[in-house]
Each structure stands twice: as C-alpha cells, then as structure tokens.
Amino acid sequence: MGKTFKTIDDAVIRFAGDSGDGMQLTGGRFTETTASIGNDLSTLPDFPAEIRAPAGSLAGVSAFQIHFSSKDIHTPGDDPDVLVAMNPAALKVHQKEITPGGTIIINTDSFTKKNLNFAGYDSNPVEDGTLDDYFTVIPIEMNKLVTAACEGIELSPKFVIRTKNFFALGVLYYMYDRPLEATEKWLEKKFAGKDVIIEANKKAMYAGYNYADTTELFTTRFKVEKAVLPEGTYRNINGNHATSLGLLAASEKSGLKLFFGGYPITPASDILHTLAAWKHFGVQTFQAEDEIAGICSIIGASFTGNLAVTSTSGPGIALKGEAMGLAVMTELPMVIINVQRGGPSTGLPTKTEQSDLNQALYGRNGEAPLPVVAAATPGDCFYAAYEASRIALKYMTPVVLLTDGYLANGSEPWKIPDVDNLDPIDVEFIQGVKDGEEFMPYKRDEETLSRPWAIPGVPGLEHRIGGLEKAENTGHVSYDPDNHHRMVELRQEKVNRIQNDIAETEVFGEENGDVLILSWGGTFGSCRSAVETLHEHKKSVSHVHIRWISPLPKDLGEIIIKFKNVLVPEINMGQFIKLIRSEYLVDAKGLNQVNGKPISASKIVETVNEMIG
Amino acid sequence: MSDVNTPTYTKKDFESDQSVRWCPGCGDYGILAQTQKTMPTFGRKKEDFVFVSGIGCSSRFPYYMNAYGFHTIHGRAPAVASGVKIANPDLSVWVVTGDGDGLSIGGNHFMHALRRNMDLNILLFNNRIYGLTKGQYSPTSEVGKVTKATPYGSLDIPLNPPSLALGAQATFVARTIDRWQAHLSQMLERSYHHDGGSLIEIYQNCNIFNDNAFEEYTSADKFDNVIEVKHGEPMVFSKGTKGIKLEGFKATVVDMEKHSLDDLLVHDETNLDLAHIIANWTSHPVLPEPIGVIYSVDKPTYNSEMVSQVDSAIKAKGPGKVQDLLNAGDIWTVK
Ligand code: SF4
C-alpha cells in the first residue's frame, strides 16, 4: 500500500500500560518472535512495586522495553524509539524518555477524563498538541477496534477489551515486519481448552496488524536483519532462569544433590520457583519460615554433603549475615545468591541497583572474608552460578553470587552450552582415617587450604563443629590468642588462593590509553556498548569487566597503571571504586547513578568525553 | 534403619574427649549422662547420630557427645537440623536447646520445625533463666522474677512449652525432669522411636542462677504437685491419694478416699483436646505439674514426604538431564 521499507540496525521499543494491561506478556511475545528470527536482543522489564495498584494510577504503570538489532548488542537500549502507551499514566511516566522524533502509539480509548485526571494531565495531550512538536503520535481507538474485530465471539465485553494488548502487538509486528505464527502457537498452548480466548486474541492481533497495514498512519515499515551471532544453538534466557540452570549443571557435574533453602523475596523468588519444579533432578527445595532459616537449612545440608544454595535480595542478605559468619567459621561450601534491588531497607523492591556490594564483602561481624562473584549479563548468570558452585566446593567455602533485578528479569539470546565442556567439579568426601589416627577436621589441603568434608554417617569421623573459634587442625574449641590470629589469617589466605583459579583479565581495546572503564556485575552491557561507540570515534578507551570481586584478579594492578584515567560506573554511590582506590592507590573516578535503572551507555560516553575532552 | 549388625555400645562410646564445662551441680550433667547411657540401647550406629544445638549452656551438649555435632548460632538449631535431616533422612537428628535459645530468639524456628513434622528430636532444657549470660529472666520465668535485668521484677507472662508445641501442630510432646533419671531415659527412648518431630521439655536445674526452680516437683515430700501421665492409665498422683476428674473441660483434683479409679480421667496420648487440657496444668495454682508423654500421634513427616515427591517425580518424568533442560523450549541454530 505504498509503504516504504527502511532497513535499520536496531530499534528500541517500550510497551507501557496499566498493570492489568498485560504489558509484560506482550513484551515477552515480541521478544520470543524477535529471538526466533535471529536478531540479537536485550530486554528490560519494569514492574510496579505494588501487586495491585489502583487501575490507571502512576504507581500501577508496568513497562517492558526491548532492544533488538542486526548487530551484537549489550544493553536493553537507552531511550525508546517507539512507545506504546496503553493509558495516560503510562504516557505520563514514560513520555520524557522517548527519543526526540520518536513514535508514540496511544490507545485513545483509555484517555478518558477520569484517567487523564488520575495521571495528572489537565488537558488531553493527544489533542492539545503538546506532543506533536516532538513526536509522531499515532492515536488508535483500540478498545473499539478489538470490539469490532471480536464481534460474534461469545465473550463478555470486559474480556474482549482485554485483548487490546494483542492488538498493539499486531501493530508492532507490522511496523517491524515480524511473523505472527509463533504468537499464535503460543496462544494455542497457553489457553488450550479455552478456544474463545485464543480466537479473540488472534483476532485482536490480526486486527492490529491489518489496521497498521491499511491506514495512512504508518508510512514506513522497518526491517531489522538477522544478527550475525557466533555459530551455535540459541535460546532466549533471563537471569534468574540462567542462575537456576547453572546451579543444576553444577549439581549434575559434581554428582551432589542440590538443596535449596530460601524465603520468597522480590526479585529472587523465581529461582525458588524454578528449582522447585526440578524434583526429577533430585532437587530438594525448602521454603523456610524466614531468611535466617533459609540459610541455616543450607548450612545443615552442606554439613551433610549436599550442594547447598540459598537466594535472596538485599533485606534478606542483611538477615542472613550472622549465619554467613557461621558458614565462614565452619568452612562449609555453599552458594549465597543476592539478586540486588534498590535499598536501603525495603527500598525499591522491583528496581535494580548494585548497592549490596559492601554488604557482600563486609557485612558480617569479625574478620569474615568471603569470595564474591558477580554475573555480567542475563545469560552469564548461568556461568557465574556454575563457577560459584565450583569454587565453593573446591575451596570448602561459602561463596556470594551477586546478580541484580535487571539481570534477573532481563533477557537475551543465549548460546546454549554443552554440559560436557563445562569445567569439571570433583568432590571428595573423606572416607575415614588410618587406624589409630585422630581425625583432623581442620587440617588443610596444601594447595587450596580447604578442609576435609566429613559428612555424618561415615564411621570414625564423628566430630563437632560450630561458631566458636577452632584450633588449627583438630578443630577443637580454642580461645588461644595466637591460634585465633593464625586462623583469621588462614581464612583470608584461603580466599586469596582462589586467585589461582581466576582466568587472566581480558582487556577490551588497547592495553594502555587515556581511559580504562572498569566495571562489575550488571553494568557490563552499558560499559561495553559505550566503549564500542567511543572506539568508533577513535577514542583511546578500553574496558575491563571484573567477575571475581573477592578475591580480585592477580593481574588487575598491572592493567590499571597503564591508563591515564580510570572510570568506574556503578549503580550505587561508589562501592567498588573504594575497593579499587584502596587496593591499587589509583585516582579512579566514579560514575554513579541510583534511579532504579541501568546506567545508559550514552551517559558513559558523555562522561568519558568530558574526562578526555 | 535398623541394622543387621546392630552395634553393641556402652555409655563410654558416646562420651567425647572434651572436658565437660558446666558449673558443678548443674542439671545438665544428669541429662548428658542419661543420654549417653540411653543411646546404646537404640542399637543404632553412632555415626548416624547428629546433635545440633544453638547458643546457651545447654547448647554445649554436642561437644560432649561422641557423635556428629554442630554447635550453631543462637536460636537457629532447628533450622540447621532441618537441613541435615532433609539432606540425609537416614540420620537420627537431635536438637539441643534451652528456654532462651529455643523459645525466645529461636521461637520461630522451633514452631515451624514442629509444624512441618520434621523428624527431629528436640530436647528443650528449661531452667527458666538465662545461664550463659549470667542470670537474666527468660521466656519461661515466672512473672515478677527478680534478676539483674529486672530489679523490680519481670513483667512478662511466661510461655508454656507443651501448649506452644501443641499449638504448632507437634506430633509428640513430652516433659521430664533432670533428676528423674529413669523417666528421662524413657522419654528419650519414646522420642527416638517417634517418627516425626518430637519435643521433650526437660526441667533442668540451674543451681547458679535459678536454684531449686523445680524443687516442688523433685522433692519427695512435695510430690503433691506433680503427676506422671501415662497412656491408658487413670490420673492419680500424690502417692495414690489424689486423682483428677474431668467435668466438661474442667479438671478437678479429687480425694481418692472418696473416689475410685473408675471416676478418674484416663490419659489418652492420642487425644489432642486432652493434650491441650493437660498441657494447661503447667504452673497451675491447683492442678499438678504434668510430666510424661502428653501427646503422641503418627503423621507423615516432612522428610519422608519430600523423598516420595522426588521419587514420584523421577518415576513420572524419568531422571532429568541438564542438557535436555538447556535445550528445551524455543531454540534456534546459527550456522
Ligand atoms: S549457669 Fe546454670 S545452666 Fe549454665 S552451666 Fe551453670 S548451672 Fe548450668
């Protein structure tokens, strides 16, 4: 119909509406379709904190952003090119972030006086012209159109109107030239047995697609070609799912039963849900009475020879602190996962932050060093969880795994690993001691300083452990001052030795130059994107991403000194940077933001440009 | 769980090489000795016993038992022990706790371990005082208790552990006294053979900070105030001179000179309503202190149900392979 196709490298679209409008589901469908046609992608769901905020309120706005591309991308994108606003509140919340010149698709049927007032608009922005100067506004009467499309289907008007998200999805499928079949199949599976629901949603989706095709509102369609990804088999994955799979893989490779003890908390609960469904893998999940019981149960399970795991978020980690100290003292292997969210206190439960690093490193009484590893991307959560398990078992130590709300719920295409190629995890339970010999529960392995794992049920190894200081070797309670000093040193030295297991640090870009961007955790994508952009502008900038924060890699000091400036972007007020400054006596600069969102690549580019002019 | 090569142990086999460090005269000594003496009668291999404790005088217990032991942190023993039991349900897992450890800081874990019917044997050493921290009032201290923390007398109303346990859906609730050595041994045995969570509250004398707290139940001349409840037997006490009658929900003490055994309430440890009534005689102004198995019923345990869930999932779906799970769902290949 006279529409032109424009090929573009990438696009960022955001679906926003009321919690009840099904925006997460819509985004999820768009993502699966986009993944299956071979684009690289990255997503960022943005949930409201309230489960049932009043309909139409600003607090109840739920959004889902997807960035997809024919190139290798690392972030869910900064500002959206297209915003789908299902109601005035969604427009109000997201309007200021749309790329100038971007497109806003609006469901005008929800722009009633009441909803406008609720969102704080004095006049209707669709009609008063305030948006037209900056954006292309596409008003659509979605409620009316789905009602017409679903005529003849025996479904109450209330349910018919609920299909409007599939109408919007159809519009976007048209705009970006995506096939509808995968979504049709999904509807058939999801609503099997509820034929009217399937039919209504299909009709709504086709109505949206056709509406976009026939009206003059859309003049251009966009093509985003397949991305050239490395060879392999791919799936789309989010961080919490990847974390769960990583733990399960470690269980299979080590031959240990996986025991998970935890307490529900946003945004970590999905790990509990996922693992709970894997009983046929022998996984045992224990929903404890509180966070403390969660970690205590895994301490018991670890003592008894399981691969023991707990997961939580900030407030939960605060509660687990004392038990983590016990785990340090008793030198038992376990993985403690913190899916970080906005703090302090209850903070921003559904928003992302990197502000629990200090808590992970130092949040215990006494000298209680722990290894801390952080995942970089949603798919990397798999490897980080696997690595955390492997190190915990090899060194007989609790390990903290840090992910965050953005990684946990964000998704990306992920090359499926071959389990056979993962690093082996060899576990040995001590089987006994020679006749006449006394069992030494705190006698250490020379290389790793790990102590033997003696599980109940083995004759001759009956022994007692606990939170009181241990005598070296015998593990008896000891108040001897010199022994205490020695044991404090040994526990630290054991963590330090993990350096021998950490791969050489990779420098992205030149080995020396004007600026080194040093990142950890979920800021990987933004930093990598920023450095790629800066390279296009011939800037002398490199990127190092740190996986193990405790212990830090051996070679980091030598890398850092080769750069004139060091920039550390973090979603906190500067926690990693303090460690870097104190460890390496370097005048690093921070880029800190705590607004519940990932740091944008453009902000990093801007900061670097300011630094080096 | 019973073994063909049932080991023959003596008390000595359960004594560890650690020197015992309770105050001389502490009731804990008697409990320890009786436990070490009773364990060999179970015919269970000693490597299968795990003793888990929290913090407090009583929580030193695992160090003195030659078995697997874990001296954990304050109040958390039931949670750690639950992890042990789930990880290996074939172990015999014992929790040693006190009134402060188990009912104050650890009240939540105590209640939930019982609610789940996790097969743990919980020994609650109740001395109605904080011993290790040198004498503050505890959640079982009587109202008005004068301690360093309550120079004007405590204001708190004490907890009644058997009532609490029954309210938490416990399947085995018993009470004994440190000085009643034979009875203590019987209770340990009953608890051991009970498949499910069990609580034994042990009245334990802290001769340093709360001496003679249970004097009225342990001195022979005052046996008026204590009744040993036995399943299927009428409720008589005070050397057979008194009995208990139930009228409606109300228990009354009757004189046996004027009543026959047929008039008396007969204990039925499987009757939950009765168990609640008996538990309420605790520290009662008129009714005697109940000692013995107050309640005992069989219900599926958390740990065995967990095993059967795993087994039936494996039966239904076949043992999982991680690679299959990784490759599940929408996948595509890039060549
Ligand atoms: S303080 Fe009391 S309970 Fe503690 S060891 Fe001494 S006598 Fe026993």
PDB file of C-alpha atoms in Angstrom, chain A residues 29 32 35-39 226-237 241 245 248-249 252 257 259 277-290 292-294 296-306 322-324 326 330 332 382 413-414 416-420 438 454-468 470 476-477 479, chain B residues 9 15-18 21 45-52 55 60-74 76-89 91 105-106 108-113 115-116 118 302-303 306-335:
ATOM      1  CA  ARG A  29       5.770 -12.382  22.950  1.00  0.00           C
ATOM      2  CA  GLU A  32      10.253 -14.603  21.541  1.00  0.00           C
ATOM      3  CA  ALA A  35      14.642 -14.021  19.077  1.00  0.00           C
ATOM      4  CA  SER A  36      13.367 -16.679  16.719  1.00  0.00           C
ATOM      5  CA  ILE A  37      14.015 -14.577  13.637  1.00  0.00           C
ATOM      6  CA  GLY A  38      17.609 -14.209  14.692  1.00  0.00           C
ATOM      7  CA  ASN A  39      18.037 -10.651  15.940  1.00  0.00           C
ATOM      8  CA  LYS A 226      19.230 -11.149  11.356  1.00  0.00           C
ATOM      9  CA  ALA A 227      22.218 -10.593  13.587  1.00  0.00           C
ATOM     10  CA  VAL A 228      25.435 -12.361  12.820  1.00  0.00           C
ATOM     11  CA  LEU A 229      25.883 -14.309  16.030  1.00  0.00           C
ATOM     12  CA  PRO A 230      28.570 -16.924  16.608  1.00  0.00           C
ATOM     13  CA  GLU A 231      27.647 -20.421  15.468  1.00  0.00           C
ATOM     14  CA  GLY A 232      25.614 -22.485  17.865  1.00  0.00           C
ATOM     15  CA  THR A 233      22.204 -23.308  19.177  1.00  0.00           C
ATOM     16  CA  TYR A 234      20.446 -20.447  20.913  1.00  0.00           C
ATOM     17  CA  ARG A 235      17.547 -19.777  23.190  1.00  0.00           C
ATOM     18  CA  ASN A 236      16.291 -16.708  24.917  1.00  0.00           C
ATOM     19  CA  ILE A 237      17.033 -16.638  28.637  1.00  0.00           C
ATOM     20  CA  HIS A 241      16.440 -18.883  34.945  1.00  0.00           C
ATOM     21  CA  LEU A 245      20.280 -23.801  35.347  1.00  0.00           C
ATOM     22  CA  LEU A 248      21.608 -27.547  38.377  1.00  0.00           C
ATOM     23  CA  ALA A 249      24.502 -28.071  35.999  1.00  0.00           C
ATOM     24  CA  GLU A 252      24.968 -32.799  37.859  1.00  0.00           C
ATOM     25  CA  LYS A 257      22.250 -33.431  45.294  1.00  0.00           C
ATOM     26  CA  PHE A 259      19.490 -28.471  48.186  1.00  0.00           C
ATOM     27  CA  ALA A 277       9.871 -27.726  39.602  1.00  0.00           C
ATOM     28  CA  TRP A 278      13.012 -29.790  39.082  1.00  0.00           C
ATOM     29  CA  LYS A 279      12.293 -32.553  41.573  1.00  0.00           C
ATOM     30  CA  HIS A 280      13.047 -35.183  38.920  1.00  0.00           C
ATOM     31  CA  PHE A 281      16.634 -33.954  39.054  1.00  0.00           C
ATOM     32  CA  GLY A 282      16.617 -34.813  42.744  1.00  0.00           C
ATOM     33  CA  VAL A 283      16.488 -31.126  43.635  1.00  0.00           C
ATOM     34  CA  GLN A 284      15.104 -30.505  47.115  1.00  0.00           C
ATOM     35  CA  THR A 285      13.716 -27.044  47.776  1.00  0.00           C
ATOM     36  CA  PHE A 286      12.812 -25.932  51.259  1.00  0.00           C
ATOM     37  CA  GLN A 287      10.738 -22.788  51.635  1.00  0.00           C
ATOM     38  CA  ALA A 288      11.858 -21.839  55.104  1.00  0.00           C
ATOM     39  CA  GLU A 289       9.985 -19.792  57.707  1.00  0.00           C
ATOM     40  CA  ASP A 290      12.309 -16.837  57.235  1.00  0.00           C
ATOM     41  CA  ILE A 292      17.593 -16.874  58.554  1.00  0.00           C
ATOM     42  CA  ALA A 293      16.139 -20.372  58.477  1.00  0.00           C
ATOM     43  CA  GLY A 294      16.755 -20.390  54.729  1.00  0.00           C
ATOM     44  CA  CYS A 296      20.648 -22.129  58.287  1.00  0.00           C
ATOM     45  CA  SER A 297      18.972 -25.011  56.498  1.00  0.00           C
ATOM     46  CA  ILE A 298      21.596 -24.895  53.760  1.00  0.00           C
ATOM     47  CA  ILE A 299      24.354 -24.836  56.360  1.00  0.00           C
ATOM     48  CA  GLY A 300      22.874 -28.084  57.696  1.00  0.00           C
ATOM     49  CA  ALA A 301      22.546 -29.545  54.203  1.00  0.00           C
ATOM     50  CA  SER A 302      26.106 -28.570  53.362  1.00  0.00           C
ATOM     51  CA  PHE A 303      27.365 -30.213  56.566  1.00  0.00           C
ATOM     52  CA  THR A 304      25.524 -33.305  55.355  1.00  0.00           C
ATOM     53  CA  GLY A 305      27.089 -33.274  51.884  1.00  0.00           C
ATOM     54  CA  ASN A 306      24.707 -31.503  49.507  1.00  0.00           C
ATOM     55  CA  GLU A 322      25.138 -13.895  61.202  1.00  0.00           C
ATOM     56  CA  ALA A 323      24.655 -17.286  59.611  1.00  0.00           C
ATOM     57  CA  MET A 324      27.061 -16.342  56.834  1.00  0.00           C
ATOM     58  CA  LEU A 326      28.900 -19.305  60.864  1.00  0.00           C
ATOM     59  CA  THR A 330      32.723 -23.803  59.816  1.00  0.00           C
ATOM     60  CA  LEU A 332      31.350 -25.334  54.597  1.00  0.00           C
ATOM     61  CA  PHE A 382      24.499 -19.458  34.278  1.00  0.00           C
ATOM     62  CA  PRO A 413      19.612 -14.695  23.195  1.00  0.00           C
ATOM     63  CA  TRP A 414      21.955 -17.185  24.754  1.00  0.00           C
ATOM     64  CA  ILE A 416      23.334 -23.000  24.850  1.00  0.00           C
ATOM     65  CA  PRO A 417      26.404 -24.501  26.485  1.00  0.00           C
ATOM     66  CA  ASP A 418      27.480 -28.094  26.141  1.00  0.00           C
ATOM     67  CA  VAL A 419      27.449 -29.535  29.645  1.00  0.00           C
ATOM     68  CA  ASP A 420      30.342 -31.831  28.762  1.00  0.00           C
ATOM     69  CA  GLU A 438      42.774 -38.944  65.082  1.00  0.00           C
ATOM     70  CA  ALA A 454      33.382 -35.254  56.553  1.00  0.00           C
ATOM     71  CA  ILE A 455      29.689 -35.935  56.355  1.00  0.00           C
ATOM     72  CA  PRO A 456      27.560 -37.583  59.052  1.00  0.00           C
ATOM     73  CA  GLY A 457      27.076 -41.290  58.549  1.00  0.00           C
ATOM     74  CA  VAL A 458      30.740 -42.063  57.980  1.00  0.00           C
ATOM     75  CA  PRO A 459      32.146 -44.192  60.821  1.00  0.00           C
ATOM     76  CA  GLY A 460      35.213 -42.935  62.607  1.00  0.00           C
ATOM     77  CA  LEU A 461      34.828 -39.309  61.559  1.00  0.00           C
ATOM     78  CA  GLU A 462      32.440 -38.235  64.301  1.00  0.00           C
ATOM     79  CA  HIS A 463      33.409 -34.653  65.029  1.00  0.00           C
ATOM     80  CA  ARG A 464      31.939 -31.420  66.267  1.00  0.00           C
ATOM     81  CA  ILE A 465      31.987 -28.048  64.550  1.00  0.00           C
ATOM     82  CA  GLY A 466      30.435 -24.708  65.403  1.00  0.00           C
ATOM     83  CA  GLY A 467      30.743 -20.967  65.555  1.00  0.00           C
ATOM     84  CA  LEU A 468      33.377 -20.806  68.297  1.00  0.00           C
ATOM     85  CA  LYS A 470      38.615 -23.561  66.099  1.00  0.00           C
ATOM     86  CA  HIS A 476      38.512 -28.212  68.878  1.00  0.00           C
ATOM     87  CA  VAL A 477      37.173 -25.084  70.514  1.00  0.00           C
ATOM     88  CA  TYR A 479      40.424 -19.450  72.908  1.00  0.00           C
TER      89      TYR A 479
ATOM     90  CA  TYR B   9      27.900 -49.837  72.620  1.00  0.00           C
ATOM     91  CA  GLU B  15      31.485 -39.797  75.535  1.00  0.00           C
ATOM     92  CA  SER B  16      33.695 -37.410  73.594  1.00  0.00           C
ATOM     93  CA  ASP B  17      37.236 -36.487  74.610  1.00  0.00           C
ATOM     94  CA  GLN B  18      36.207 -32.936  75.535  1.00  0.00           C
ATOM     95  CA  ARG B  21      32.465 -27.395  81.386  1.00  0.00           C
ATOM     96  CA  LYS B  45      25.340 -46.900  64.685  1.00  0.00           C
ATOM     97  CA  LYS B  46      26.843 -43.929  66.397  1.00  0.00           C
ATOM     98  CA  GLU B  47      27.934 -42.260  63.166  1.00  0.00           C
ATOM     99  CA  ASP B  48      24.249 -41.903  62.315  1.00  0.00           C
ATOM    100  CA  PHE B  49      23.570 -39.554  65.221  1.00  0.00           C
ATOM    101  CA  VAL B  50      23.800 -35.825  64.724  1.00  0.00           C
ATOM    102  CA  PHE B  51      23.407 -33.391  67.616  1.00  0.00           C
ATOM    103  CA  VAL B  52      22.657 -29.811  66.638  1.00  0.00           C
ATOM    104  CA  ILE B  55      23.711 -20.992  71.957  1.00  0.00           C
ATOM    105  CA  ARG B  60      27.421 -27.054  74.696  1.00  0.00           C
ATOM    106  CA  PHE B  61      25.915 -30.526  74.739  1.00  0.00           C
ATOM    107  CA  PRO B  62      27.065 -31.711  71.270  1.00  0.00           C
ATOM    108  CA  TYR B  63      30.728 -31.200  72.221  1.00  0.00           C
ATOM    109  CA  TYR B  64      30.392 -33.854  74.872  1.00  0.00           C
ATOM    110  CA  MET B  65      28.662 -36.462  72.752  1.00  0.00           C
ATOM    111  CA  ASN B  66      30.838 -38.701  70.637  1.00  0.00           C
ATOM    112  CA  ALA B  67      28.666 -38.344  67.565  1.00  0.00           C
ATOM    113  CA  TYR B  68      28.441 -35.819  64.748  1.00  0.00           C
ATOM    114  CA  GLY B  69      27.774 -32.429  66.290  1.00  0.00           C
ATOM    115  CA  PHE B  70      27.053 -28.892  65.251  1.00  0.00           C
ATOM    116  CA  HIS B  71      27.088 -26.016  67.730  1.00  0.00           C
ATOM    117  CA  THR B  72      25.361 -23.389  65.614  1.00  0.00           C
ATOM    118  CA  ILE B  73      24.153 -19.865  66.366  1.00  0.00           C
ATOM    119  CA  HIS B  74      21.606 -18.525  68.775  1.00  0.00           C
ATOM    120  CA  ARG B  76      18.796 -21.472  64.805  1.00  0.00           C
ATOM    121  CA  ALA B  77      19.429 -25.112  65.643  1.00  0.00           C
ATOM    122  CA  PRO B  78      16.051 -26.389  64.363  1.00  0.00           C
ATOM    123  CA  ALA B  79      16.696 -24.719  61.000  1.00  0.00           C
ATOM    124  CA  VAL B  80      20.186 -26.178  60.659  1.00  0.00           C
ATOM    125  CA  ALA B  81      18.923 -29.564  61.822  1.00  0.00           C
ATOM    126  CA  SER B  82      16.124 -29.432  59.233  1.00  0.00           C
ATOM    127  CA  GLY B  83      18.736 -29.038  56.513  1.00  0.00           C
ATOM    128  CA  VAL B  84      20.655 -32.016  57.898  1.00  0.00           C
ATOM    129  CA  LYS B  85      17.546 -34.181  58.025  1.00  0.00           C
ATOM    130  CA  ILE B  86      16.371 -33.301  54.510  1.00  0.00           C
ATOM    131  CA  ALA B  87      19.843 -33.822  53.091  1.00  0.00           C
ATOM    132  CA  ASN B  88      20.081 -37.256  54.684  1.00  0.00           C
ATOM    133  CA  PRO B  89      16.820 -38.582  56.130  1.00  0.00           C
ATOM    134  CA  LEU B  91      20.299 -39.840  60.134  1.00  0.00           C
ATOM    135  CA  ILE B 105      15.394 -15.894  69.837  1.00  0.00           C
ATOM    136  CA  GLY B 106      14.597 -19.186  68.131  1.00  0.00           C
ATOM    137  CA  ASN B 108      10.070 -19.070  65.083  1.00  0.00           C
ATOM    138  CA  HIS B 109      12.250 -21.999  64.047  1.00  0.00           C
ATOM    139  CA  PHE B 110      11.060 -24.106  66.990  1.00  0.00           C
ATOM    140  CA  MET B 111       7.449 -23.614  65.973  1.00  0.00           C
ATOM    141  CA  HIS B 112       7.971 -24.260  62.270  1.00  0.00           C
ATOM    142  CA  ALA B 113      10.125 -27.352  62.697  1.00  0.00           C
ATOM    143  CA  ARG B 115       4.620 -27.689  62.367  1.00  0.00           C
ATOM    144  CA  ARG B 116       6.317 -29.455  59.480  1.00  0.00           C
ATOM    145  CA  MET B 118      10.334 -32.725  60.549  1.00  0.00           C
ATOM    146  CA  TYR B 302       8.199 -33.617  56.023  1.00  0.00           C
ATOM    147  CA  ASN B 303      11.363 -35.524  55.267  1.00  0.00           C
ATOM    148  CA  MET B 306       9.969 -34.909  50.408  1.00  0.00           C
ATOM    149  CA  VAL B 307      11.617 -38.187  49.483  1.00  0.00           C
ATOM    150  CA  SER B 308       8.401 -39.513  47.991  1.00  0.00           C
ATOM    151  CA  GLN B 309       7.832 -36.316  45.983  1.00  0.00           C
ATOM    152  CA  VAL B 310      11.288 -36.639  44.473  1.00  0.00           C
ATOM    153  CA  ASP B 311      10.791 -40.341  43.811  1.00  0.00           C
ATOM    154  CA  SER B 312       7.442 -39.897  42.133  1.00  0.00           C
ATOM    155  CA  ALA B 313       8.738 -37.007  40.007  1.00  0.00           C
ATOM    156  CA  ILE B 314      11.575 -39.218  38.816  1.00  0.00           C
ATOM    157  CA  LYS B 315       9.141 -42.027  38.155  1.00  0.00           C
ATOM    158  CA  ALA B 316       6.815 -39.759  36.194  1.00  0.00           C
ATOM    159  CA  LYS B 317       9.377 -37.834  34.188  1.00  0.00           C
ATOM    160  CA  GLY B 318      12.470 -40.016  34.285  1.00  0.00           C
ATOM    161  CA  PRO B 319      15.694 -38.759  35.839  1.00  0.00           C
ATOM    162  CA  GLY B 320      16.413 -35.293  34.484  1.00  0.00           C
ATOM    163  CA  LYS B 321      19.393 -34.457  32.292  1.00  0.00           C
ATOM    164  CA  VAL B 322      20.604 -30.878  32.381  1.00  0.00           C
ATOM    165  CA  GLN B 323      21.471 -30.840  28.689  1.00  0.00           C
ATOM    166  CA  ASP B 324      17.864 -31.680  27.801  1.00  0.00           C
ATOM    167  CA  LEU B 325      16.625 -28.897  30.010  1.00  0.00           C
ATOM    168  CA  LEU B 326      19.050 -26.438  28.435  1.00  0.00           C
ATOM    169  CA  ASN B 327      17.813 -27.378  25.000  1.00  0.00           C
ATOM    170  CA  ALA B 328      14.149 -27.219  25.958  1.00  0.00           C
ATOM    171  CA  GLY B 329      11.720 -24.618  24.637  1.00  0.00           C
ATOM    172  CA  ASP B 330      12.171 -22.328  21.666  1.00  0.00           C
ATOM    173  CA  ILE B 331      15.645 -22.818  20.308  1.00  0.00           C
ATOM    174  CA  TRP B 332      17.262 -21.884  17.016  1.00  0.00           C
ATOM    175  CA  THR B 333      20.542 -22.633  15.354  1.00  0.00           C
ATOM    176  CA  VAL B 334      23.011 -20.195  13.868  1.00  0.00           C
ATOM    177  CA  LYS B 335      25.333 -21.711  11.256  1.00  0.00           C
TER     178      LYS B 335
END
